[in-house]
Amino acid sequence: MQDKPFKIFSGTKSRYFAEKVCNSLGCPLGNMIIEHFADGEFSVSYEESIRGRQVFLIQSTFPNSDNLMELLLMIDAAKRASAKSIIAVIPYFGWARQDRKDKPRVSIGAKLIADMLGTAGINRLITMDLHADQIQGFFNVPVDHLYASGVFVDYMKTFNQDNLVIATPDVGGTKRASAYAKFLGCPMVICYKIRKKANVISDMQIIGDVEGMDVLLIDDIVDTAGTMTKAAELMIQNGAKSVRAIASHAVMSDPASDRVDTSALTEIIFTDSIPYTKSCSKVKVLSVADMFANAILRVCNNESISSLYVV
């Protein structure tokens, strides 16, 4: 890899993903040490020269906040080590659900994280399936926004297309579900939900007809799985033959796995943007590492990335 103009490094919790990307690219993962101290602090040091190189730093910012802090220190260390450019590769961009003020006196977390990454010194961001597309506008550097649709659509071809209906578990995902429905030529239904507070649903209703249909629920993030499992139950109650779900990011906070396991869902399909370490027979994980590897090559070669988009 010494003749290559770029290097790839990874934070602690995204190493599994970085290794897949490097295998796809046929290059070694860069040598970096993250040293932890007794008081919870940690430091980052690159154990090889990155002077004048394009540096790709792979780290999703899922809970806990140490993952974000690791990434910020990696960026700062790369800047001080005279890297030519620093590209943050964040398969899952955390805090994305805090993209606006939905009530008085709250923070806009997604904008704050964007400012922190920019101040630390990134020159570009590569991410996937942001909770809201407008988050790209929070950054003052180029953002390559990838979509997991290329991986999901290939898997969808194994479904019964003649009897398929696309569904969104909430109104906010209508645009995403509509794109899939148009691409596949399928009808679409919407779940309308009312929340008492975060992660607590008080009421849900279906807009559309699912009787006798195989339903595919589409979302970007599954956290506690309350919305997804309640939507699946509602679909079955309204006459659906089966219910599957796809979601880009498996946050899957407890008791999500138990809820999915005992739910009406036949299966739920995620990407590996976040490591899924729990046990659930209904969960299937598809890798997007090859897609990210392709995007990295295209960035290095100044080639178009839009051709990677399917939906």
PDB file of C-alpha atoms in Angstrom:
ATOM      1  CA  MET A   1       0.000   0.000   0.000  1.00  0.00           C
ATOM      2  CA  GLN A   2       3.038   2.275   0.159  1.00  0.00           C
ATOM      3  CA  ASP A   3       2.488   3.448  -3.436  1.00  0.00           C
ATOM      4  CA  LYS A   4      -1.146   4.349  -2.761  1.00  0.00           C
ATOM      5  CA  PRO A   5      -2.057   7.994  -2.205  1.00  0.00           C
ATOM      6  CA  PHE A   6      -4.550   7.162   0.541  1.00  0.00           C
ATOM      7  CA  LYS A   7      -4.678   5.455   3.924  1.00  0.00           C
ATOM      8  CA  ILE A   8      -7.624   3.969   5.791  1.00  0.00           C
ATOM      9  CA  PHE A   9      -7.913   3.989   9.568  1.00  0.00           C
ATOM     10  CA  SER A  10     -10.662   2.977  11.958  1.00  0.00           C
ATOM     11  CA  GLY A  11     -12.003   3.760  15.392  1.00  0.00           C
ATOM     12  CA  THR A  12     -12.434   0.988  17.951  1.00  0.00           C
ATOM     13  CA  LYS A  13     -16.086   0.014  17.441  1.00  0.00           C
ATOM     14  CA  SER A  14     -16.089   0.303  13.619  1.00  0.00           C
ATOM     15  CA  ARG A  15     -12.989  -1.804  13.035  1.00  0.00           C
ATOM     16  CA  TYR A  16     -15.145  -4.756  11.907  1.00  0.00           C
ATOM     17  CA  PHE A  17     -16.533  -2.560   9.110  1.00  0.00           C
ATOM     18  CA  ALA A  18     -13.192  -0.979   8.182  1.00  0.00           C
ATOM     19  CA  GLU A  19     -11.635  -4.425   7.774  1.00  0.00           C
ATOM     20  CA  LYS A  20     -14.397  -5.364   5.306  1.00  0.00           C
ATOM     21  CA  VAL A  21     -13.802  -2.145   3.351  1.00  0.00           C
ATOM     22  CA  CYS A  22     -10.053  -2.788   3.234  1.00  0.00           C
ATOM     23  CA  ASN A  23     -10.629  -6.376   2.083  1.00  0.00           C
ATOM     24  CA  SER A  24     -12.802  -5.023  -0.718  1.00  0.00           C
ATOM     25  CA  LEU A  25     -10.110  -2.512  -1.692  1.00  0.00           C
ATOM     26  CA  GLY A  26      -7.279  -5.034  -1.320  1.00  0.00           C
ATOM     27  CA  CYS A  27      -5.327  -2.825   1.056  1.00  0.00           C
ATOM     28  CA  PRO A  28      -4.240  -3.087   4.714  1.00  0.00           C
ATOM     29  CA  LEU A  29      -5.944  -1.191   7.511  1.00  0.00           C
ATOM     30  CA  GLY A  30      -3.719   1.600   8.793  1.00  0.00           C
ATOM     31  CA  ASN A  31      -1.815   1.187  12.036  1.00  0.00           C
ATOM     32  CA  MET A  32      -3.187   3.410  14.782  1.00  0.00           C
ATOM     33  CA  ILE A  33      -3.258   3.124  18.573  1.00  0.00           C
ATOM     34  CA  ILE A  34      -6.102   4.375  20.768  1.00  0.00           C
ATOM     35  CA  GLU A  35      -4.851   4.308  24.346  1.00  0.00           C
ATOM     36  CA  HIS A  36      -7.363   4.379  27.205  1.00  0.00           C
ATOM     37  CA  PHE A  37      -6.570   5.791  30.628  1.00  0.00           C
ATOM     38  CA  ALA A  38      -7.941   4.934  34.050  1.00  0.00           C
ATOM     39  CA  ASP A  39     -10.094   8.060  34.267  1.00  0.00           C
ATOM     40  CA  GLY A  40     -11.902   7.287  30.991  1.00  0.00           C
ATOM     41  CA  GLU A  41      -9.867   9.609  28.759  1.00  0.00           C
ATOM     42  CA  PHE A  42      -8.100   8.253  25.690  1.00  0.00           C
ATOM     43  CA  SER A  43      -5.516   9.414  23.163  1.00  0.00           C
ATOM     44  CA  VAL A  44      -4.950   8.678  19.474  1.00  0.00           C
ATOM     45  CA  SER A  45      -1.629   8.189  17.698  1.00  0.00           C
ATOM     46  CA  TYR A  46      -0.840   7.154  14.113  1.00  0.00           C
ATOM     47  CA  GLU A  47       1.962   4.593  14.046  1.00  0.00           C
ATOM     48  CA  GLU A  48       2.877   5.279  10.411  1.00  0.00           C
ATOM     49  CA  SER A  49       3.458   8.379   8.316  1.00  0.00           C
ATOM     50  CA  ILE A  50       0.393   9.970   6.738  1.00  0.00           C
ATOM     51  CA  ARG A  51       2.136  13.138   5.525  1.00  0.00           C
ATOM     52  CA  GLY A  52       0.695  14.211   2.184  1.00  0.00           C
ATOM     53  CA  ARG A  53      -1.817  11.335   2.035  1.00  0.00           C
ATOM     54  CA  GLN A  54      -5.573  11.255   1.676  1.00  0.00           C
ATOM     55  CA  VAL A  55      -6.742   9.813   4.987  1.00  0.00           C
ATOM     56  CA  PHE A  56     -10.094   8.032   5.320  1.00  0.00           C
ATOM     57  CA  LEU A  57     -11.273   7.661   8.909  1.00  0.00           C
ATOM     58  CA  ILE A  58     -14.025   5.067   9.337  1.00  0.00           C
ATOM     59  CA  GLN A  59     -16.160   5.443  12.450  1.00  0.00           C
ATOM     60  CA  SER A  60     -19.912   5.376  13.014  1.00  0.00           C
ATOM     61  CA  THR A  61     -21.082   7.688  15.794  1.00  0.00           C
ATOM     62  CA  PHE A  62     -23.591   5.354  17.440  1.00  0.00           C
ATOM     63  CA  PRO A  63     -23.973   5.301  21.241  1.00  0.00           C
ATOM     64  CA  ASN A  64     -22.026   5.799  23.375  1.00  0.00           C
ATOM     65  CA  SER A  65     -20.413   9.187  22.810  1.00  0.00           C
ATOM     66  CA  ASP A  66     -16.897   7.724  23.022  1.00  0.00           C
ATOM     67  CA  ASN A  67     -17.217   6.784  19.350  1.00  0.00           C
ATOM     68  CA  LEU A  68     -17.714  10.411  18.370  1.00  0.00           C
ATOM     69  CA  MET A  69     -14.886  11.565  20.635  1.00  0.00           C
ATOM     70  CA  GLU A  70     -12.555   8.959  19.148  1.00  0.00           C
ATOM     71  CA  LEU A  71     -13.361  10.237  15.675  1.00  0.00           C
ATOM     72  CA  LEU A  72     -12.721  13.857  16.665  1.00  0.00           C
ATOM     73  CA  LEU A  73      -9.326  12.934  18.127  1.00  0.00           C
ATOM     74  CA  MET A  74      -8.491  10.892  15.008  1.00  0.00           C
ATOM     75  CA  ILE A  75      -9.286  13.914  12.840  1.00  0.00           C
ATOM     76  CA  ASP A  76      -7.216  16.263  14.980  1.00  0.00           C
ATOM     77  CA  ALA A  77      -4.246  13.881  15.052  1.00  0.00           C
ATOM     78  CA  ALA A  78      -4.379  13.452  11.255  1.00  0.00           C
ATOM     79  CA  LYS A  79      -4.467  17.218  10.748  1.00  0.00           C
ATOM     80  CA  ARG A  80      -1.441  17.685  13.024  1.00  0.00           C
ATOM     81  CA  ALA A  81       0.354  14.852  11.187  1.00  0.00           C
ATOM     82  CA  SER A  82       0.141  16.841   7.911  1.00  0.00           C
ATOM     83  CA  ALA A  83      -2.409  14.657   6.080  1.00  0.00           C
ATOM     84  CA  LYS A  84      -3.219  16.076   2.653  1.00  0.00           C
ATOM     85  CA  SER A  85      -6.963  15.680   3.198  1.00  0.00           C
ATOM     86  CA  ILE A  86      -9.130  14.085   5.872  1.00  0.00           C
ATOM     87  CA  ILE A  87     -12.310  12.279   4.865  1.00  0.00           C
ATOM     88  CA  ALA A  88     -14.627  11.120   7.641  1.00  0.00           C
ATOM     89  CA  VAL A  89     -16.445   7.916   6.655  1.00  0.00           C
ATOM     90  CA  ILE A  90     -19.459   7.696   8.972  1.00  0.00           C
ATOM     91  CA  PRO A  91     -21.783   4.854   7.904  1.00  0.00           C
ATOM     92  CA  TYR A  92     -24.198   5.777  10.707  1.00  0.00           C
ATOM     93  CA  PHE A  93     -24.374   9.481  11.572  1.00  0.00           C
ATOM     94  CA  GLY A  94     -25.651   9.726  15.137  1.00  0.00           C
ATOM     95  CA  TRP A  95     -27.759  12.563  16.562  1.00  0.00           C
ATOM     96  CA  ALA A  96     -29.396  12.857  13.119  1.00  0.00           C
ATOM     97  CA  ARG A  97     -32.883  12.727  14.650  1.00  0.00           C
ATOM     98  CA  GLN A  98     -32.104  16.075  16.332  1.00  0.00           C
ATOM     99  CA  ASP A  99     -32.227  17.970  13.033  1.00  0.00           C
ATOM    100  CA  ARG A 100     -34.552  20.832  14.035  1.00  0.00           C
ATOM    101  CA  LYS A 101     -36.211  22.548  16.989  1.00  0.00           C
ATOM    102  CA  ASP A 102     -39.406  20.543  17.451  1.00  0.00           C
ATOM    103  CA  LYS A 103     -40.225  22.410  20.656  1.00  0.00           C
ATOM    104  CA  PRO A 104     -38.829  25.480  22.456  1.00  0.00           C
ATOM    105  CA  ARG A 105     -35.434  25.504  24.204  1.00  0.00           C
ATOM    106  CA  VAL A 106     -33.904  22.363  22.668  1.00  0.00           C
ATOM    107  CA  SER A 107     -30.606  21.838  20.885  1.00  0.00           C
ATOM    108  CA  ILE A 108     -30.142  20.919  17.233  1.00  0.00           C
ATOM    109  CA  GLY A 109     -27.736  18.057  17.847  1.00  0.00           C
ATOM    110  CA  ALA A 110     -27.078  17.194  14.190  1.00  0.00           C
ATOM    111  CA  LYS A 111     -25.892  20.745  13.472  1.00  0.00           C
ATOM    112  CA  LEU A 112     -23.672  20.739  16.564  1.00  0.00           C
ATOM    113  CA  ILE A 113     -21.990  17.468  15.483  1.00  0.00           C
ATOM    114  CA  ALA A 114     -21.493  18.871  11.971  1.00  0.00           C
ATOM    115  CA  ASP A 115     -19.814  21.955  13.439  1.00  0.00           C
ATOM    116  CA  MET A 116     -17.588  19.825  15.671  1.00  0.00           C
ATOM    117  CA  LEU A 117     -16.430  17.666  12.744  1.00  0.00           C
ATOM    118  CA  GLY A 118     -15.768  20.744  10.622  1.00  0.00           C
ATOM    119  CA  THR A 119     -13.839  22.486  13.398  1.00  0.00           C
ATOM    120  CA  ALA A 120     -11.795  19.338  14.030  1.00  0.00           C
ATOM    121  CA  GLY A 121     -10.668  19.485  10.411  1.00  0.00           C
ATOM    122  CA  ILE A 122     -12.502  17.174   7.988  1.00  0.00           C
ATOM    123  CA  ASN A 123     -12.360  18.044   4.278  1.00  0.00           C
ATOM    124  CA  ARG A 124     -15.188  15.713   3.218  1.00  0.00           C
ATOM    125  CA  LEU A 125     -17.844  13.444   4.685  1.00  0.00           C
ATOM    126  CA  ILE A 126     -19.050  10.095   3.348  1.00  0.00           C
ATOM    127  CA  THR A 127     -22.167   8.816   5.090  1.00  0.00           C
ATOM    128  CA  MET A 128     -25.278   6.730   4.383  1.00  0.00           C
ATOM    129  CA  ASP A 129     -29.027   7.187   4.729  1.00  0.00           C
ATOM    130  CA  LEU A 130     -29.175  10.285   6.898  1.00  0.00           C
ATOM    131  CA  HIS A 131     -32.364  10.575   8.919  1.00  0.00           C
ATOM    132  CA  ALA A 132     -33.070  13.834   7.061  1.00  0.00           C
ATOM    133  CA  ASP A 133     -31.455  14.805   3.751  1.00  0.00           C
ATOM    134  CA  GLN A 134     -31.178  18.457   4.788  1.00  0.00           C
ATOM    135  CA  ILE A 135     -28.492  17.540   7.342  1.00  0.00           C
ATOM    136  CA  GLN A 136     -26.060  17.710   4.407  1.00  0.00           C
ATOM    137  CA  GLY A 137     -26.590  21.469   4.504  1.00  0.00           C
ATOM    138  CA  PHE A 138     -25.259  21.622   8.078  1.00  0.00           C
ATOM    139  CA  PHE A 139     -21.744  20.951   6.732  1.00  0.00           C
ATOM    140  CA  ASN A 140     -19.433  23.446   5.041  1.00  0.00           C
ATOM    141  CA  VAL A 141     -17.526  20.629   3.289  1.00  0.00           C
ATOM    142  CA  PRO A 142     -18.669  18.258   0.502  1.00  0.00           C
ATOM    143  CA  VAL A 143     -20.975  15.466   1.665  1.00  0.00           C
ATOM    144  CA  ASP A 144     -21.277  12.204  -0.265  1.00  0.00           C
ATOM    145  CA  HIS A 145     -24.624  10.808   0.844  1.00  0.00           C
ATOM    146  CA  LEU A 146     -24.873   7.101  -0.029  1.00  0.00           C
ATOM    147  CA  TYR A 147     -28.024   4.994   0.006  1.00  0.00           C
ATOM    148  CA  ALA A 148     -28.380   1.372   1.097  1.00  0.00           C
ATOM    149  CA  SER A 149     -31.043   0.851  -1.565  1.00  0.00           C
ATOM    150  CA  GLY A 150     -28.555  -0.853  -3.899  1.00  0.00           C
ATOM    151  CA  VAL A 151     -28.044  -3.637  -1.369  1.00  0.00           C
ATOM    152  CA  PHE A 152     -31.691  -3.808  -0.296  1.00  0.00           C
ATOM    153  CA  VAL A 153     -33.159  -3.903  -3.823  1.00  0.00           C
ATOM    154  CA  ASP A 154     -31.065  -6.942  -4.729  1.00  0.00           C
ATOM    155  CA  TYR A 155     -32.443  -8.725  -1.669  1.00  0.00           C
ATOM    156  CA  MET A 156     -36.008  -7.611  -2.453  1.00  0.00           C
ATOM    157  CA  LYS A 157     -35.849  -9.502  -5.755  1.00  0.00           C
ATOM    158  CA  THR A 158     -36.273 -12.695  -3.715  1.00  0.00           C
ATOM    159  CA  PHE A 159     -39.726 -11.507  -2.544  1.00  0.00           C
ATOM    160  CA  ASN A 160     -43.086 -12.132  -4.252  1.00  0.00           C
ATOM    161  CA  GLN A 161     -43.210  -8.956  -6.344  1.00  0.00           C
ATOM    162  CA  ASP A 162     -46.781  -9.565  -7.609  1.00  0.00           C
ATOM    163  CA  ASN A 163     -48.258  -9.279  -4.140  1.00  0.00           C
ATOM    164  CA  LEU A 164     -45.919  -6.702  -2.599  1.00  0.00           C
ATOM    165  CA  VAL A 165     -46.958  -3.436  -0.989  1.00  0.00           C
ATOM    166  CA  ILE A 166     -44.451  -0.910   0.385  1.00  0.00           C
ATOM    167  CA  ALA A 167     -45.269   0.649   3.760  1.00  0.00           C
ATOM    168  CA  THR A 168     -43.762   3.337   5.932  1.00  0.00           C
ATOM    169  CA  PRO A 169     -44.116   3.001   9.733  1.00  0.00           C
ATOM    170  CA  ASP A 170     -44.553   6.773  10.112  1.00  0.00           C
ATOM    171  CA  VAL A 171     -45.388   9.817   8.001  1.00  0.00           C
ATOM    172  CA  GLY A 172     -41.805  11.083   8.173  1.00  0.00           C
ATOM    173  CA  GLY A 173     -40.602   8.162   6.050  1.00  0.00           C
ATOM    174  CA  THR A 174     -43.101   8.740   3.228  1.00  0.00           C
ATOM    175  CA  LYS A 175     -40.539  10.113   0.761  1.00  0.00           C
ATOM    176  CA  ARG A 176     -38.207   7.150   1.319  1.00  0.00           C
ATOM    177  CA  ALA A 177     -40.975   4.565   0.958  1.00  0.00           C
ATOM    178  CA  SER A 178     -42.390   6.348  -2.091  1.00  0.00           C
ATOM    179  CA  ALA A 179     -39.032   6.108  -3.863  1.00  0.00           C
ATOM    180  CA  TYR A 180     -38.951   2.331  -3.319  1.00  0.00           C
ATOM    181  CA  ALA A 181     -42.587   1.958  -4.389  1.00  0.00           C
ATOM    182  CA  LYS A 182     -41.991   3.848  -7.647  1.00  0.00           C
ATOM    183  CA  PHE A 183     -38.819   1.881  -8.408  1.00  0.00           C
ATOM    184  CA  LEU A 184     -40.508  -1.481  -7.792  1.00  0.00           C
ATOM    185  CA  GLY A 185     -43.846  -0.470  -9.294  1.00  0.00           C
ATOM    186  CA  CYS A 186     -45.704  -1.374  -6.081  1.00  0.00           C
ATOM    187  CA  PRO A 187     -48.542   0.329  -4.183  1.00  0.00           C
ATOM    188  CA  MET A 188     -47.751   2.121  -0.918  1.00  0.00           C
ATOM    189  CA  VAL A 189     -49.485   2.531   2.425  1.00  0.00           C
ATOM    190  CA  ILE A 190     -48.661   4.813   5.360  1.00  0.00           C
ATOM    191  CA  CYS A 191     -48.824   4.331   9.118  1.00  0.00           C
ATOM    192  CA  TYR A 192     -49.860   7.455  10.985  1.00  0.00           C
ATOM    193  CA  LYS A 193     -48.649   7.470  14.580  1.00  0.00           C
ATOM    194  CA  ILE A 194     -49.082   9.797  17.545  1.00  0.00           C
ATOM    195  CA  ARG A 195     -46.384   9.874  20.234  1.00  0.00           C
ATOM    196  CA  LYS A 196     -46.888  10.815  23.878  1.00  0.00           C
ATOM    197  CA  LYS A 197     -43.108  11.274  24.177  1.00  0.00           C
ATOM    198  CA  ALA A 198     -39.910   9.894  22.632  1.00  0.00           C
ATOM    199  CA  ASN A 199     -40.043   6.103  22.103  1.00  0.00           C
ATOM    200  CA  VAL A 200     -43.661   5.922  23.336  1.00  0.00           C
ATOM    201  CA  ILE A 201     -46.536   5.556  20.815  1.00  0.00           C
ATOM    202  CA  SER A 202     -50.078   6.366  21.938  1.00  0.00           C
ATOM    203  CA  ASP A 203     -51.944   5.610  18.703  1.00  0.00           C
ATOM    204  CA  MET A 204     -51.312   4.287  15.167  1.00  0.00           C
ATOM    205  CA  GLN A 205     -53.558   3.986  12.107  1.00  0.00           C
ATOM    206  CA  ILE A 206     -53.070   2.715   8.525  1.00  0.00           C
ATOM    207  CA  ILE A 207     -53.720   4.922   5.505  1.00  0.00           C
ATOM    208  CA  GLY A 208     -54.277   2.488   2.623  1.00  0.00           C
ATOM    209  CA  ASP A 209     -55.265  -1.149   2.044  1.00  0.00           C
ATOM    210  CA  VAL A 210     -53.055  -4.151   2.928  1.00  0.00           C
ATOM    211  CA  GLU A 211     -55.618  -6.977   2.890  1.00  0.00           C
ATOM    212  CA  GLY A 212     -54.171 -10.103   1.266  1.00  0.00           C
ATOM    213  CA  MET A 213     -50.832  -8.366   0.585  1.00  0.00           C
ATOM    214  CA  ASP A 214     -47.215  -9.074   1.537  1.00  0.00           C
ATOM    215  CA  VAL A 215     -46.079  -5.897   3.291  1.00  0.00           C
ATOM    216  CA  LEU A 216     -42.548  -4.503   3.289  1.00  0.00           C
ATOM    217  CA  LEU A 217     -41.987  -1.812   5.937  1.00  0.00           C
ATOM    218  CA  ILE A 218     -39.172   0.619   5.135  1.00  0.00           C
ATOM    219  CA  ASP A 219     -37.348   2.841   7.630  1.00  0.00           C
ATOM    220  CA  ASP A 220     -33.898   4.315   8.171  1.00  0.00           C
ATOM    221  CA  ILE A 221     -33.366   3.661  11.908  1.00  0.00           C
ATOM    222  CA  VAL A 222     -34.776   1.065  14.289  1.00  0.00           C
ATOM    223  CA  ASP A 223     -34.082   2.080  17.880  1.00  0.00           C
ATOM    224  CA  THR A 224     -36.380   0.391  20.413  1.00  0.00           C
ATOM    225  CA  ALA A 225     -38.396  -1.271  17.590  1.00  0.00           C
ATOM    226  CA  GLY A 226     -41.643  -0.059  19.153  1.00  0.00           C
ATOM    227  CA  THR A 227     -42.872   1.667  15.990  1.00  0.00           C
ATOM    228  CA  MET A 228     -41.813  -1.129  13.636  1.00  0.00           C
ATOM    229  CA  THR A 229     -43.350  -3.986  15.656  1.00  0.00           C
ATOM    230  CA  LYS A 230     -46.568  -2.075  16.331  1.00  0.00           C
ATOM    231  CA  ALA A 231     -46.883  -1.294  12.614  1.00  0.00           C
ATOM    232  CA  ALA A 232     -46.341  -4.964  11.749  1.00  0.00           C
ATOM    233  CA  GLU A 233     -49.032  -6.028  14.222  1.00  0.00           C
ATOM    234  CA  LEU A 234     -51.424  -3.458  12.775  1.00  0.00           C
ATOM    235  CA  MET A 235     -50.768  -4.718   9.232  1.00  0.00           C
ATOM    236  CA  ILE A 236     -51.605  -8.298  10.212  1.00  0.00           C
ATOM    237  CA  GLN A 237     -54.767  -7.133  12.026  1.00  0.00           C
ATOM    238  CA  ASN A 238     -55.827  -5.411   8.795  1.00  0.00           C
ATOM    239  CA  GLY A 239     -55.468  -8.576   6.731  1.00  0.00           C
ATOM    240  CA  ALA A 240     -51.850  -8.591   5.508  1.00  0.00           C
ATOM    241  CA  LYS A 241     -50.499 -12.048   4.597  1.00  0.00           C
ATOM    242  CA  SER A 242     -46.973 -11.305   5.848  1.00  0.00           C
ATOM    243  CA  VAL A 243     -44.857  -8.391   7.042  1.00  0.00           C
ATOM    244  CA  ARG A 244     -41.138  -7.875   6.501  1.00  0.00           C
ATOM    245  CA  ALA A 245     -39.057  -4.801   7.304  1.00  0.00           C
ATOM    246  CA  ILE A 246     -35.851  -3.212   6.076  1.00  0.00           C
ATOM    247  CA  ALA A 247     -33.933  -0.474   7.872  1.00  0.00           C
ATOM    248  CA  SER A 248     -30.496   0.972   7.233  1.00  0.00           C
ATOM    249  CA  HIS A 249     -29.274   1.326  10.806  1.00  0.00           C
ATOM    250  CA  ALA A 250     -29.721  -1.261  13.579  1.00  0.00           C
ATOM    251  CA  VAL A 251     -29.508   0.906  16.701  1.00  0.00           C
ATOM    252  CA  MET A 252     -31.652  -1.768  18.424  1.00  0.00           C
ATOM    253  CA  SER A 253     -31.634  -0.470  21.981  1.00  0.00           C
ATOM    254  CA  ASP A 254     -33.056  -2.869  24.580  1.00  0.00           C
ATOM    255  CA  PRO A 255     -35.665  -4.356  24.477  1.00  0.00           C
ATOM    256  CA  ALA A 256     -35.697  -4.101  20.654  1.00  0.00           C
ATOM    257  CA  SER A 257     -34.415  -7.622  19.928  1.00  0.00           C
ATOM    258  CA  ASP A 258     -37.006  -9.207  22.220  1.00  0.00           C
ATOM    259  CA  ARG A 259     -39.769  -7.133  20.632  1.00  0.00           C
ATOM    260  CA  VAL A 260     -38.738  -8.181  17.118  1.00  0.00           C
ATOM    261  CA  ASP A 261     -38.436 -11.830  18.161  1.00  0.00           C
ATOM    262  CA  THR A 262     -42.003 -11.932  19.496  1.00  0.00           C
ATOM    263  CA  SER A 263     -43.510  -9.641  16.842  1.00  0.00           C
ATOM    264  CA  ALA A 264     -45.588 -10.313  13.729  1.00  0.00           C
ATOM    265  CA  LEU A 265     -42.546  -9.615  11.537  1.00  0.00           C
ATOM    266  CA  THR A 266     -41.344 -12.479   9.353  1.00  0.00           C
ATOM    267  CA  GLU A 267     -37.872 -10.919   9.249  1.00  0.00           C
ATOM    268  CA  ILE A 268     -36.126  -7.567   9.525  1.00  0.00           C
ATOM    269  CA  ILE A 269     -33.128  -6.696   7.363  1.00  0.00           C
ATOM    270  CA  PHE A 270     -30.390  -4.247   8.382  1.00  0.00           C
ATOM    271  CA  THR A 271     -27.052  -3.113   7.008  1.00  0.00           C
ATOM    272  CA  ASP A 272     -23.820  -3.477   8.968  1.00  0.00           C
ATOM    273  CA  SER A 273     -23.407   0.297   9.486  1.00  0.00           C
ATOM    274  CA  ILE A 274     -23.743  -0.490  13.203  1.00  0.00           C
ATOM    275  CA  PRO A 275     -22.547  -3.821  14.637  1.00  0.00           C
ATOM    276  CA  TYR A 276     -25.532  -5.956  15.618  1.00  0.00           C
ATOM    277  CA  THR A 277     -24.303  -8.093  18.517  1.00  0.00           C
ATOM    278  CA  LYS A 278     -27.590  -9.316  19.973  1.00  0.00           C
ATOM    279  CA  SER A 279     -29.297 -12.617  19.164  1.00  0.00           C
ATOM    280  CA  CYS A 280     -32.535 -12.599  17.184  1.00  0.00           C
ATOM    281  CA  SER A 281     -33.569 -15.232  14.651  1.00  0.00           C
ATOM    282  CA  LYS A 282     -35.593 -12.710  12.639  1.00  0.00           C
ATOM    283  CA  VAL A 283     -32.690 -10.294  12.047  1.00  0.00           C
ATOM    284  CA  LYS A 284     -30.674 -10.494   8.826  1.00  0.00           C
ATOM    285  CA  VAL A 285     -27.671  -8.218   8.196  1.00  0.00           C
ATOM    286  CA  LEU A 286     -26.490  -7.217   4.701  1.00  0.00           C
ATOM    287  CA  SER A 287     -23.070  -5.625   4.233  1.00  0.00           C
ATOM    288  CA  VAL A 288     -22.587  -2.218   2.605  1.00  0.00           C
ATOM    289  CA  ALA A 289     -18.776  -2.392   2.885  1.00  0.00           C
ATOM    290  CA  ASP A 290     -18.313  -2.928  -0.872  1.00  0.00           C
ATOM    291  CA  MET A 291     -20.444   0.135  -1.586  1.00  0.00           C
ATOM    292  CA  PHE A 292     -18.331   2.273   0.734  1.00  0.00           C
ATOM    293  CA  ALA A 293     -15.128   0.857  -0.772  1.00  0.00           C
ATOM    294  CA  ASN A 294     -16.409   1.812  -4.231  1.00  0.00           C
ATOM    295  CA  ALA A 295     -17.236   5.321  -2.997  1.00  0.00           C
ATOM    296  CA  ILE A 296     -13.743   5.718  -1.510  1.00  0.00           C
ATOM    297  CA  LEU A 297     -12.133   4.739  -4.827  1.00  0.00           C
ATOM    298  CA  ARG A 298     -14.345   7.163  -6.707  1.00  0.00           C
ATOM    299  CA  VAL A 299     -13.443  10.003  -4.346  1.00  0.00           C
ATOM    300  CA  CYS A 300      -9.740   9.242  -4.828  1.00  0.00           C
ATOM    301  CA  ASN A 301     -10.138   9.117  -8.623  1.00  0.00           C
ATOM    302  CA  ASN A 302     -12.453  12.150  -8.812  1.00  0.00           C
ATOM    303  CA  GLU A 303     -15.222  10.031 -10.343  1.00  0.00           C
ATOM    304  CA  SER A 304     -18.995  10.392 -10.026  1.00  0.00           C
ATOM    305  CA  ILE A 305     -20.678   8.744  -7.038  1.00  0.00           C
ATOM    306  CA  SER A 306     -24.277   9.338  -8.138  1.00  0.00           C
ATOM    307  CA  SER A 307     -24.164   6.239 -10.350  1.00  0.00           C
ATOM    308  CA  LEU A 308     -24.054   4.138  -7.153  1.00  0.00           C
ATOM    309  CA  TYR A 309     -27.587   5.265  -6.271  1.00  0.00           C
ATOM    310  CA  VAL A 310     -30.422   2.882  -7.103  1.00  0.00           C
ATOM    311  CA  VAL A 311     -33.331   4.419  -5.185  1.00  0.00           C
TER     312      VAL A 311
END
